[in-house]
Amino acid sequence: MEIKVNFLDNLRLEAKFDDFTVITDQPIRYKGDGSAPSPFDYFLASSALCAAYFVKVYCVSRDIATDNIRLSQNNIVDPENRYNQIFKIQVELPDDISDKDRQGILRSIERCTVKKVVQTGPEFQIEVVENLDEDAQALLMGAPDGNALTYIEGKDLPLEQTIANMTQILADLGMKIEIASWRNIVPHVWSLHIRDAASPMCFTNGKGATKEAALASALGEFIERLSCNFFYNDQYFGEELANAEFVHYPNEKWFKPGADDSLPDGVLDEHCRAFYDPEGELCGSHLIDTNSGNVERGICALPFVRRSDGETVYFPSNLIENLYLSNGMSAGNTFPEAQVQCLSEIFERAVKKQIIEQEIALPDVPDTVLAKYPHLVEGVQALEAQGYPVLVKDASLGGQFPVACVTLMNPRTGGVFASFGAHPSMAVAIERSLTELLQGRSFEGLNDLPPPTFNSMEVTEPNNFVEHFIDSSGVISWRFFSAHSDYDFTEWDFSGTNQAEADTLFGIFAQMGKEVYVAQHDALGAPVCRILVPGYSEVYPVEDLVWDNTNQALNFREDILNLHRLSDAELEDLVDRLEESQLDNYTDIITLIGVEFDENTVWGQLTILELKLLIYLALQRHEEALELVEAFLQYNDNTVERVLFYRAMQAALEIELDDELEMADFSHNLQRMYGVETMQAVVGSVAGSVKFSGLTPTNMQLEGLDKHQRLLDSYQKLHAARARMK
């Protein structure tokens, strides 16, 4: 994690990281102002808080109340060497906690990350650089040693060279990549989380059988998501980029919708139009991209090559971001390597969806076959030893597709997790299933898995597949576990060179009668491809283009960002449009308008419901406001401070709407209950003298929105690199 420090007045310092700011000072006896804890005080507190966090995680996973658990830490200083200290952590547990859980809580404290880092002994590297912002040294691994190169199946270059090449690409872009976490809880299963230090919203996870394989995986995913603009999906780019020579790629084309808002000529081909617009409801305005929001410019479309005949077809960027998410994109050392990964991923997700929705029972992979891959067996056995039954399944549907499945059962909670992986090699497919299963997960994290069900409606519900797509945490059917499989086991093998494997996988689509469209990117220096298979690789249903399109943001973004400057008539119009839109009241404003706010602010927590509520207050429409306050308090999950604000608001509105009640009779006790400052904001909101309490003014220039600006800074680096490559 990158922490930037600013020097303030006297001995005060300011540390900034992610969306947080920490102020430190020194005691007056050390010539400070005593206005904040010292840096070392924060260090001491961090170990106590970290220990308490692991206690909390343990207790939450076992439904143990923490109300009567107390924890303290004392540091005992050696009088002869103040750097030699003992940290004594004591925990007070109530009598009703069992001996087993008492030991479990103590073991959880032993897992404290701060403690483990201190005990291991961190290495400090101190250096001078010319410019902190331009120093893009990636905190990853050193240059490859020619005498120690690791080749794995599916990679055209050794892992060390792959890591070095991708690290250099990101350094050349001016991006600092930091490793936020590693996990290796069973043998031969590694995962890690990497992110852009300057814009932590740009992150990826990697997985593999070794540390190097996991890092190469994470870096490849990072570059694929940069190249395909996935990090910036649905995000507003601002007015400058919206009017730039190009918005997404130099080879993009813009098309004006027809006079009757029809789809313009040149966008999509007949095959795609028939699929994406089966009812003739899709209009040109549905395809304006959310990122630019430039309605006057028209539809931004990107070129893809139709695999069947080599013709170029232009796909609206809006259509891609609405339906496909990250499905069908990959980076590699070569284009064939990237294509194999990309096609494998498409098969994995489509076959997974078919198996889950059709409640297919899969055959087990026989022990005699698994024995050929001892490192996989060792990982499975380690999970079994921890008390988690593991099923290794053949998901090829009779040898049709290169897909495997590893399913974990958690007898502690009754939850299950079906993880799928795909690759022309069965060994690699099983390995990917296993590493996906534990990617970023601790053993405690396995307690959150949902139980299986015999309710077919729950399994086939569209959002269930989205949950499976995001992190495989959706629901699966009990029928999946039947001993009577719907297919016989097939020891399939589609492997060969990467080019041969790509040809084989493309051939499967040809046999299925599917059109495949391919876009290739190499402007950043790494081969990246994005593949679309209409009618097969979508994550969201096609009807979302008409009924749940992300460019709904264009109907509200400008008014919401200019909220404090709208007249009453404009506010009336905005709230009426929000009501008529039938949007889910609990959609957050970040999602609605594609602008990132600090999660720790009211803007960052704001939902459509609360926005409408605040507008009704500003318009003095108290009855509508009270109705939404009651809904907010009943269903909303917000900060304690905001909930108390609305509890006070509920009381104030009920007093205002009751002819027999006067605020003067209740103000004293309301202030004692909620505080003077809160009640001033509440009474002012009801009276109309305070508008949009808690929301700082914003504008279309996105001034003051640091989190979104960091994301745009990241995209500007990418945009500039593409401009140089034109």
XYZ file of C-alpha atoms in Angstrom:
726
model
C 0.000 0.000 0.000
C 1.355 3.430 -0.960
C 1.125 5.965 1.869
C 1.852 9.583 0.958
C 2.948 11.895 3.772
C 2.508 15.673 3.889
C 4.290 17.973 6.339
C 1.831 20.206 8.206
C 2.394 22.933 10.808
C 4.919 22.401 13.601
C 5.399 18.622 14.090
C 2.032 17.556 12.689
C 2.058 15.126 9.765
C -0.622 13.903 7.419
C -0.624 10.406 5.889
C -2.954 9.737 2.945
C -3.828 6.280 1.631
C -6.865 4.931 -0.205
C -9.738 7.180 0.959
C -8.307 7.824 4.412
C -6.280 10.546 6.083
C -4.389 10.022 9.348
C -2.959 12.958 11.330
C -0.083 12.506 13.756
C 1.542 14.896 16.219
C 3.951 14.774 19.157
C 3.265 15.396 22.827
C 3.898 18.922 24.110
C 6.902 17.628 26.080
C 8.519 16.789 22.733
C 7.639 20.269 21.382
C 4.527 19.091 19.568
C 1.002 20.409 20.102
C -0.423 17.167 21.493
C -3.272 17.402 18.971
C -3.066 13.789 17.756
C -1.349 10.516 18.634
C 2.297 10.081 17.664
C 3.309 7.704 14.839
C 4.520 5.137 17.366
C 1.213 5.351 19.237
C -0.568 4.412 16.016
C 1.818 1.485 15.627
C 1.016 0.222 19.125
C -2.705 0.646 18.537
C -2.497 -1.193 15.210
C -1.359 -4.439 16.810
C -4.087 -4.305 19.475
C -6.748 -3.499 16.879
C -5.486 -6.220 14.562
C -5.688 -8.782 17.374
C -9.220 -7.632 18.162
C -10.174 -7.894 14.495
C -9.207 -11.568 14.370
C -11.147 -12.201 17.587
C -14.169 -10.533 15.996
C -13.875 -12.619 12.810
C -13.653 -15.819 14.850
C -16.693 -14.900 16.960
C -18.841 -13.731 14.046
C -18.219 -16.986 12.170
C -19.466 -18.928 15.194
C -22.297 -16.616 16.310
C -20.471 -15.722 19.537
C -21.485 -12.348 20.956
C -18.564 -9.968 21.556
C -20.441 -7.586 23.859
C -18.706 -8.931 26.975
C -15.317 -9.697 25.460
C -12.581 -7.233 26.403
C -9.048 -7.005 25.023
C -6.075 -4.901 26.058
C -2.413 -4.606 25.127
C 0.525 -3.303 27.125
C 4.037 -2.791 25.800
C 6.733 -3.564 28.338
C 9.933 -1.686 27.534
C 13.392 -3.050 28.316
C 15.024 -0.313 30.473
C 18.417 -0.998 28.860
C 17.160 -1.068 25.237
C 13.932 0.764 24.453
C 13.708 -0.987 21.075
C 13.403 -4.317 22.829
C 9.777 -4.570 23.910
C 7.239 -7.170 24.927
C 3.690 -6.732 23.664
C 1.405 -8.312 26.217
C -2.106 -8.898 24.875
C -4.757 -9.925 27.390
C -8.303 -10.948 26.585
C -11.184 -11.214 29.055
C -13.804 -13.798 28.098
C -17.218 -14.380 29.671
C -17.819 -17.642 31.532
C -20.304 -19.008 28.970
C -17.664 -19.357 26.250
C -16.583 -22.979 25.917
C -13.003 -24.162 26.428
C -12.840 -25.037 22.723
C -13.789 -21.507 21.698
C -11.455 -19.996 24.291
C -8.572 -21.814 22.615
C -9.922 -20.845 19.208
C -9.966 -17.160 20.180
C -6.382 -17.343 21.435
C -5.310 -19.033 18.203
C -7.097 -16.321 16.219
C -5.038 -13.641 18.008
C -1.894 -15.536 17.001
C -2.911 -14.912 13.374
C -2.767 -11.106 13.789
C -1.119 -9.713 10.646
C 0.697 -6.893 12.463
C 2.126 -9.408 14.928
C 3.319 -11.753 12.195
C 4.975 -8.962 10.194
C 6.793 -7.683 13.283
C 7.902 -11.188 14.268
C 9.155 -11.911 10.754
C 11.060 -8.637 10.704
C 10.243 -6.330 7.789
C 13.053 -5.065 5.587
C 13.256 -1.287 5.173
C 14.643 0.068 1.901
C 15.303 3.821 1.975
C 16.151 5.793 -1.154
C 15.972 9.209 -2.788
C 13.987 9.596 -6.018
C 13.692 12.567 -8.362
C 9.893 12.548 -8.439
C 7.619 10.423 -6.284
C 4.785 10.561 -8.796
C 6.981 9.518 -11.705
C 8.812 6.770 -9.864
C 6.928 3.731 -11.161
C 9.073 0.970 -9.764
C 6.766 -1.995 -9.280
C 7.098 -3.654 -5.887
C 7.068 -7.126 -7.344
C 9.980 -9.390 -8.211
C 13.462 -8.797 -9.502
C 14.739 -9.294 -13.031
C 14.741 -12.885 -14.286
C 17.787 -15.036 -13.694
C 18.663 -16.883 -16.878
C 19.770 -19.884 -14.829
C 16.414 -20.241 -13.046
C 13.567 -20.150 -15.525
C 10.217 -21.804 -14.881
C 8.076 -23.038 -17.751
C 4.479 -24.084 -17.192
C 1.912 -25.541 -19.522
C 0.073 -22.880 -21.502
C 2.761 -20.169 -21.274
C 4.959 -19.358 -24.286
C 7.612 -17.746 -22.066
C 9.008 -18.710 -18.651
C 7.161 -17.218 -15.685
C 10.111 -15.058 -14.687
C 10.255 -13.444 -18.126
C 6.477 -13.040 -18.227
C 6.555 -11.236 -14.865
C 9.453 -9.006 -15.923
C 7.815 -8.056 -19.235
C 4.444 -7.219 -17.709
C 6.025 -5.338 -14.818
C 7.947 -3.197 -17.296
C 4.798 -2.450 -19.305
C 3.062 -1.151 -16.193
C 6.143 0.817 -15.128
C 6.288 2.444 -18.572
C 2.666 3.533 -18.105
C 3.663 5.241 -14.862
C 1.705 2.854 -12.655
C 2.958 1.670 -9.308
C 1.675 -1.836 -8.738
C 1.660 -3.042 -5.167
C 0.930 -6.454 -3.746
C -1.774 -6.006 -1.139
C -1.983 -9.623 0.045
C -0.821 -13.209 -0.532
C -2.595 -16.425 0.406
C -1.269 -19.970 0.471
C -3.404 -21.959 2.919
C -2.911 -25.366 1.267
C 0.024 -26.737 -0.757
C 0.256 -25.766 -4.434
C -2.526 -23.195 -4.197
C -1.353 -19.574 -4.268
C -3.332 -16.388 -4.753
C -2.646 -12.694 -4.403
C -4.283 -9.294 -4.736
C -2.475 -6.506 -6.603
C -3.572 -2.925 -7.222
C -2.533 0.431 -8.575
C -1.068 2.298 -5.602
C -2.432 5.625 -6.876
C -5.899 4.265 -7.734
C -6.701 1.181 -5.612
C -10.001 0.705 -7.469
C -7.829 -0.701 -10.258
C -7.025 -4.136 -8.870
C -6.845 -7.771 -9.878
C -6.469 -11.155 -8.252
C -4.106 -13.852 -9.451
C -3.957 -17.569 -8.771
C -1.654 -20.456 -9.545
C 0.119 -23.539 -8.276
C 3.193 -21.470 -7.382
C 3.895 -17.961 -6.160
C 5.331 -17.018 -9.550
C 2.368 -18.459 -11.469
C -0.076 -16.511 -9.275
C 1.838 -13.261 -9.788
C 1.996 -13.775 -13.568
C -1.752 -14.444 -13.495
C -2.484 -11.232 -11.567
C -0.267 -9.092 -13.797
C -1.786 -10.583 -16.934
C -5.270 -9.879 -15.649
C -4.272 -6.315 -14.774
C -2.973 -5.659 -18.287
C -5.992 -7.318 -19.925
C -8.328 -5.083 -17.917
C -6.357 -1.977 -18.783
C -6.285 -2.902 -22.464
C -10.028 -3.638 -22.542
C -10.969 -0.607 -20.377
C -12.626 -2.880 -17.830
C -11.379 -0.885 -14.836
C -13.348 2.070 -16.157
C -16.560 0.262 -17.071
C -19.596 2.516 -16.488
C -17.430 5.351 -15.101
C -17.835 8.943 -16.259
C -14.694 10.188 -18.033
C -15.518 13.892 -17.731
C -16.068 16.576 -20.343
C -12.470 16.825 -21.570
C -12.164 13.166 -22.517
C -15.738 13.070 -23.820
C -14.698 15.586 -26.473
C -11.185 14.283 -27.130
C -10.076 13.061 -30.560
C -10.921 9.571 -29.311
C -12.535 8.430 -26.072
C -11.755 4.705 -25.893
C -9.397 3.716 -28.737
C -7.887 5.522 -31.739
C -9.672 3.080 -34.091
C -13.150 3.695 -32.669
C -15.929 5.012 -34.914
C -18.909 7.196 -34.056
C -22.353 6.725 -35.562
C -25.361 9.052 -35.364
C -28.685 7.325 -34.579
C -31.327 7.578 -37.296
C -33.934 10.341 -37.345
C -36.395 8.048 -35.597
C -33.733 6.933 -33.080
C -33.151 3.777 -35.118
C -29.905 1.820 -35.128
C -27.586 3.455 -37.672
C -26.073 1.603 -40.607
C -22.572 0.353 -39.931
C -23.251 -0.737 -36.350
C -23.342 -4.542 -35.814
C -24.086 -7.094 -38.551
C -27.333 -8.886 -39.367
C -26.472 -11.851 -37.128
C -25.856 -9.586 -34.137
C -28.882 -7.375 -34.750
C -31.123 -10.416 -34.787
C -29.695 -11.519 -31.445
C -29.409 -8.187 -29.611
C -32.725 -6.770 -30.879
C -35.138 -9.708 -31.248
C -38.254 -7.608 -30.548
C -37.224 -4.512 -32.515
C -37.149 -2.416 -29.316
C -33.467 -1.450 -29.327
C -32.939 2.215 -30.217
C -29.855 4.188 -31.084
C -30.133 6.145 -27.823
C -29.808 2.875 -25.890
C -26.260 2.557 -27.219
C -24.784 5.940 -26.241
C -21.755 5.113 -24.121
C -21.898 5.854 -20.408
C -18.254 6.897 -20.190
C -18.473 9.950 -22.428
C -22.194 10.600 -22.166
C -21.722 12.538 -25.376
C -25.181 12.307 -26.925
C -24.335 14.829 -29.655
C -21.393 12.736 -30.810
C -23.524 9.613 -31.089
C -22.695 5.938 -30.628
C -19.064 5.002 -29.992
C -18.354 1.623 -31.623
C -15.250 -0.576 -31.567
C -13.973 -2.858 -34.353
C -14.070 -6.659 -34.008
C -13.087 -9.188 -36.657
C -15.728 -11.787 -37.522
C -13.946 -15.121 -37.311
C -15.985 -16.850 -40.014
C -14.924 -14.530 -42.875
C -12.479 -11.921 -41.515
C -14.900 -9.003 -41.936
C -14.771 -6.083 -39.475
C -17.927 -5.507 -37.427
C -18.416 -2.470 -35.162
C -19.821 -3.169 -31.685
C -21.085 -0.266 -29.534
C -18.896 0.078 -26.466
C -22.100 0.505 -24.446
C -23.337 -2.931 -25.540
C -20.070 -4.594 -24.508
C -19.920 -3.010 -21.058
C -23.607 -3.774 -20.381
C -23.621 -7.462 -21.309
C -20.139 -8.978 -21.040
C -18.301 -7.495 -18.020
C -14.849 -9.133 -18.013
C -15.889 -12.328 -19.777
C -13.804 -13.113 -22.848
C -10.709 -10.967 -22.321
C -7.153 -12.114 -21.766
C -3.499 -11.101 -22.000
C -0.638 -13.400 -22.938
C 2.936 -13.559 -24.115
C 1.591 -14.181 -27.630
C -1.799 -13.746 -29.264
C -2.427 -17.517 -29.483
C -1.672 -17.836 -25.756
C -4.106 -15.001 -25.013
C -6.737 -16.547 -27.298
C -6.529 -19.934 -25.566
C -7.018 -18.324 -22.164
C -9.834 -16.161 -23.482
C -11.719 -18.989 -25.201
C -11.210 -21.299 -22.223
C -12.736 -18.678 -19.949
C -15.775 -18.336 -22.213
C -16.330 -22.100 -22.241
C -15.811 -22.290 -18.470
C -18.513 -19.742 -17.721
C -21.014 -20.912 -20.315
C -20.694 -24.584 -19.338
C -20.843 -23.644 -15.674
C -24.063 -21.728 -16.306
C -25.554 -24.676 -18.208
C -24.633 -27.136 -15.447
C -26.005 -24.934 -12.670
C -29.221 -23.899 -14.419
C -30.010 -27.373 -15.749
C -29.034 -28.945 -12.391
C -26.743 -31.416 -14.118
C -25.050 -34.129 -12.036
C -21.401 -34.480 -13.086
C -19.198 -37.584 -12.990
C -16.296 -37.785 -10.561
C -12.758 -37.778 -11.884
C -11.494 -41.275 -10.910
C -8.701 -41.526 -8.352
C -6.571 -43.323 -10.931
C -6.732 -40.243 -13.169
C -6.152 -37.785 -10.329
C -3.105 -39.783 -9.264
C -1.391 -38.569 -12.445
C -1.337 -35.077 -10.923
C 0.174 -35.524 -7.429
C 0.399 -31.783 -6.690
C -3.365 -31.499 -7.183
C -3.987 -34.517 -4.976
C -1.859 -32.939 -2.246
C -3.932 -29.746 -2.325
C -7.201 -31.690 -2.188
C -5.930 -33.845 0.678
C -4.936 -30.723 2.630
C -8.495 -29.415 2.357
C -9.900 -32.793 3.365
C -7.578 -32.813 6.384
C -9.103 -29.486 7.471
C -12.546 -31.124 7.465
C -13.795 -29.992 4.038
C -15.003 -32.807 1.742
C -13.851 -32.092 -1.829
C -15.339 -33.447 -5.066
C -13.316 -33.306 -8.286
C -15.682 -33.479 -11.257
C -15.445 -33.804 -15.016
C -17.458 -30.863 -16.388
C -16.720 -31.533 -20.062
C -20.293 -32.802 -20.648
C -19.084 -35.999 -22.226
C -15.837 -34.652 -23.661
C -17.411 -31.713 -25.522
C -15.706 -28.888 -23.623
C -12.365 -28.440 -21.790
C -13.928 -27.781 -18.380
C -13.387 -29.260 -14.906
C -14.990 -28.607 -11.523
C -13.795 -28.785 -7.919
C -16.555 -28.546 -5.318
C -15.989 -27.972 -1.616
C -18.492 -28.828 1.113
C -18.436 -27.174 4.531
C -20.005 -29.463 7.161
C -19.665 -26.675 9.746
C -22.212 -24.477 7.980
C -23.836 -26.687 5.342
C -22.485 -24.413 2.611
C -20.992 -25.526 -0.702
C -18.797 -23.896 -3.320
C -18.563 -25.175 -6.892
C -15.460 -23.836 -8.635
C -14.940 -24.338 -12.367
C -11.817 -24.088 -14.483
C -11.092 -24.546 -18.169
C -8.074 -25.223 -20.364
C -7.308 -27.642 -23.221
C -5.258 -29.678 -20.717
C -7.316 -31.528 -18.088
C -4.552 -31.100 -15.515
C -4.492 -27.319 -15.975
C -8.305 -27.134 -15.918
C -8.460 -29.003 -12.588
C -5.634 -26.868 -11.199
C -7.504 -23.714 -12.164
C -10.654 -25.019 -10.506
C -8.744 -25.682 -7.300
C -6.875 -22.372 -7.261
C -10.081 -20.469 -8.101
C -11.742 -22.189 -5.161
C -9.286 -20.671 -2.691
C -8.417 -17.426 -4.472
C -8.224 -14.750 -1.787
C -9.998 -16.959 0.743
C -9.083 -17.949 4.258
C -10.596 -20.954 6.000
C -12.877 -18.511 7.833
C -14.038 -17.206 4.473
C -15.371 -20.652 3.639
C -17.995 -20.189 6.350
C -19.936 -17.742 4.161
C -20.869 -20.240 1.461
C -24.582 -20.700 0.709
C -26.207 -24.121 1.208
C -27.469 -26.107 -1.804
C -31.177 -26.200 -2.581
C -33.825 -28.269 -4.327
C -35.616 -25.038 -5.302
C -35.037 -24.828 -9.055
C -36.329 -21.247 -9.222
C -33.612 -20.109 -6.843
C -30.924 -21.809 -8.939
C -32.096 -20.469 -12.305
C -32.746 -16.896 -11.147
C -30.582 -14.606 -13.390
C -28.797 -12.896 -10.508
C -27.617 -16.294 -9.281
C -25.492 -16.649 -12.403
C -24.113 -13.135 -11.881
C -23.050 -14.167 -8.352
C -21.384 -17.257 -9.793
C -19.650 -15.101 -12.387
C -18.327 -12.578 -9.872
C -16.893 -14.929 -7.245
C -18.584 -18.341 -7.640
C -20.591 -17.709 -4.465
C -24.027 -18.397 -5.964
C -26.406 -21.224 -5.094
C -26.227 -24.700 -6.645
C -28.756 -27.517 -6.684
C -28.683 -30.590 -4.454
C -29.233 -32.535 -7.699
C -25.661 -31.592 -8.621
C -24.523 -34.010 -5.880
C -26.442 -37.049 -7.143
C -24.438 -40.273 -7.425
C -26.186 -40.900 -10.763
C -24.338 -38.568 -13.118
C -25.953 -37.313 -16.311
C -22.743 -37.904 -18.287
C -20.073 -40.582 -18.268
C -16.550 -39.572 -17.290
C -14.322 -38.711 -20.247
C -10.576 -38.270 -19.899
C -10.484 -35.512 -22.475
C -7.399 -33.833 -23.918
C -7.512 -30.831 -26.268
C -3.884 -29.876 -25.673
C -1.137 -28.997 -28.155
C 0.748 -25.828 -29.003
C -1.086 -22.633 -28.123
C -1.849 -22.062 -31.805
C -3.201 -25.599 -32.186
C -5.260 -25.224 -29.008
C -6.712 -21.899 -30.179
C -7.664 -23.456 -33.519
C -9.320 -26.374 -31.710
C -11.349 -24.104 -29.437
C -12.411 -21.854 -32.313
C -13.387 -25.066 -34.110
C -15.749 -26.060 -31.286
C -17.627 -22.802 -31.764
C -17.777 -23.395 -35.520
C -19.286 -26.844 -34.911
C -21.845 -25.235 -32.589
C -22.804 -22.746 -35.310
C -21.671 -19.754 -33.222
C -20.252 -16.588 -34.739
C -17.119 -15.416 -32.931
C -15.845 -11.823 -32.983
C -12.264 -10.985 -31.996
C -10.548 -7.703 -31.085
C -6.788 -7.659 -30.540
C -4.858 -4.988 -28.659
C -1.100 -4.546 -28.408
C -0.707 -0.783 -27.937
C 0.574 -1.268 -24.377
C 3.195 -3.796 -25.447
C 1.422 -7.024 -24.489
C -0.828 -9.136 -26.727
C -4.413 -8.857 -25.432
C -7.579 -10.147 -27.039
C -11.265 -9.687 -26.387
C -13.688 -12.228 -27.806
C -17.472 -11.953 -28.041
C -19.726 -14.909 -28.830
C -23.281 -13.532 -29.138
C -25.793 -15.884 -27.592
C -23.110 -17.681 -25.575
C -20.717 -15.436 -23.645
C -23.055 -12.806 -22.188
C -23.139 -12.341 -18.415
C -26.276 -10.199 -18.322
C -29.451 -10.816 -20.381
C -29.812 -9.016 -23.715
C -32.987 -7.244 -22.580
C -30.849 -5.185 -20.186
C -29.884 -3.066 -23.205
C -33.448 -1.754 -23.247
C -34.639 -2.121 -19.660
C -31.568 -1.862 -17.416
C -28.923 -0.042 -19.425
C -26.052 1.645 -17.596
C -26.546 4.746 -19.737
C -29.588 5.565 -17.634
C -26.873 7.618 -15.950
C -27.238 10.175 -18.744
C -30.782 10.971 -17.583
C -29.639 11.949 -14.095
C -25.869 12.524 -13.888
C -25.717 16.253 -14.612
C -28.660 17.150 -12.369
C -27.356 15.086 -9.462
C -23.849 16.536 -9.685
C -25.375 20.035 -9.834
C -27.937 19.231 -7.128
C -27.195 22.248 -4.923
C -27.687 24.657 -7.854
C -31.036 23.351 -9.105
C -34.131 25.514 -8.835
C -37.265 24.169 -7.184
C -38.749 23.514 -10.623
C -35.648 21.564 -11.646
C -35.747 19.600 -8.385
C -39.400 18.769 -9.006
C -38.493 17.537 -12.464
C -35.579 15.440 -11.155
C -37.566 13.719 -8.413
C -40.461 13.075 -10.803
C -38.102 11.425 -13.276
C -36.588 9.315 -10.521
C -40.055 8.166 -9.477
C -41.134 7.432 -13.051
C -37.939 5.523 -13.842
C -38.962 2.672 -11.503
C -35.311 2.289 -10.545
C -34.644 0.264 -7.414
C -34.743 2.666 -4.458
C -31.709 0.937 -2.977
C -29.463 1.471 -6.002
C -26.560 3.622 -4.854
C -25.836 6.902 -6.622
C -22.289 5.768 -7.407
C -23.735 3.008 -9.580
C -26.504 5.152 -11.036
C -24.339 7.985 -12.397
C -20.935 6.278 -12.748
C -19.058 8.605 -10.405
C -16.928 7.378 -7.498
C -17.379 9.061 -4.130
C -15.448 8.440 -0.939
C -17.324 5.575 0.750
C -16.886 7.289 4.105
C -19.031 10.270 3.082
C -22.793 10.692 2.775
C -22.365 10.814 -1.020
C -20.578 7.472 -0.851
C -23.525 5.862 0.978
C -26.274 7.725 -0.878
C -29.059 5.693 -2.492
C -31.862 6.760 -4.811
C -34.242 6.510 -1.849
C -32.233 8.925 0.292
C -31.691 11.293 -2.629
C -35.452 11.489 -3.247
C -35.982 11.970 0.475
C -33.579 14.937 0.572
C -35.189 16.470 -2.507
C -38.652 16.185 -0.924
C -37.290 17.942 2.164
C -35.788 20.694 0.019
C -39.175 21.109 -1.686
C -40.966 21.082 1.693
C -43.016 18.044 0.667
C -43.057 16.660 4.187
C -45.516 13.800 3.789
C -43.488 12.192 0.972
C -40.308 12.814 2.955
C -41.705 11.109 6.069
C -42.767 8.074 4.042
C -39.231 7.679 2.689
C -37.649 8.302 6.105
C -39.646 5.365 7.446
C -38.529 3.200 4.519
C -34.916 4.287 5.063
C -35.015 3.341 8.732
C -36.684 0.011 8.039
C -34.462 -1.324 5.271
C -31.357 0.805 4.825
C -27.922 -0.275 5.999
C -26.089 2.969 6.679
C -23.732 4.507 9.206
C -24.871 4.862 12.809
C -24.562 8.643 12.506
C -26.829 8.773 9.448
C -29.406 6.440 10.967
C -29.605 8.635 14.072
C -29.995 11.689 11.830
C -33.059 10.106 10.241
C -34.488 8.926 13.551
C -34.389 12.544 14.627
C -35.829 13.542 11.242
C -38.725 11.101 11.682
C -39.614 12.685 15.025
C -39.311 16.215 13.628
C -41.498 15.451 10.616
C -44.167 13.804 12.743
C -44.215 16.898 14.951
C -44.384 19.155 11.881
C -47.295 17.203 10.364
C -49.326 17.027 13.583
C -51.339 20.205 14.170
C -51.439 19.543 17.904
C -47.654 19.274 18.379
C -45.033 22.042 18.605
C -41.294 21.583 18.081
C -40.559 23.978 20.952
C -42.085 21.475 23.370
C -39.692 18.710 22.286
C -36.505 20.448 21.171
C -34.732 20.249 24.535
C -35.045 16.484 24.881
C -34.492 15.877 21.179
C -31.201 17.754 21.522
C -30.291 15.680 24.566
C -31.063 12.527 22.594
C -29.468 13.361 19.243
C -27.191 16.314 19.956
C -27.476 20.017 19.228
C -25.658 19.900 15.892
C -27.806 17.053 14.546
C -31.031 18.736 15.595
C -29.986 22.026 14.002
C -29.512 20.174 10.701
C -32.803 18.303 11.131
C -34.904 21.339 12.070
C -33.249 23.373 9.310
C -34.039 20.633 6.785
C -37.682 20.541 7.836
C -37.920 24.337 7.743
C -36.175 24.541 4.360
C -33.225 26.660 5.514
C -30.872 23.643 5.235
C -30.844 21.715 1.967
C -29.236 18.338 1.306
C -27.712 18.004 4.754
C -24.503 15.979 4.647
C -23.979 16.328 0.886
C -21.105 18.585 -0.147
C -21.667 20.554 -3.390
C -20.348 18.878 -6.548
C -20.305 19.710 -10.256
C -19.772 18.213 -13.707
C -16.080 19.077 -13.485
C -15.900 16.551 -10.620
C -14.090 19.024 -8.392
C -13.295 17.683 -4.944
C -14.076 14.084 -5.897
C -10.596 12.758 -5.173
C -11.446 9.084 -5.531
C -12.943 9.565 -8.994
C -10.112 11.882 -10.006
C -7.566 9.184 -9.108
C -9.450 6.772 -11.349
C -9.435 9.325 -14.174
C -5.709 9.941 -13.662
C -5.203 6.217 -14.164
C -7.229 6.287 -17.387
C -5.395 9.380 -18.641
C -2.118 7.404 -18.492
C -3.710 4.696 -20.606
C -5.282 7.209 -22.992
C -1.962 9.008 -23.465
C -0.185 5.727 -24.247
C -2.773 4.913 -26.919
C -2.433 8.388 -28.407
C 1.330 7.879 -28.714
C 0.802 4.549 -30.482
C -1.536 5.924 -33.179
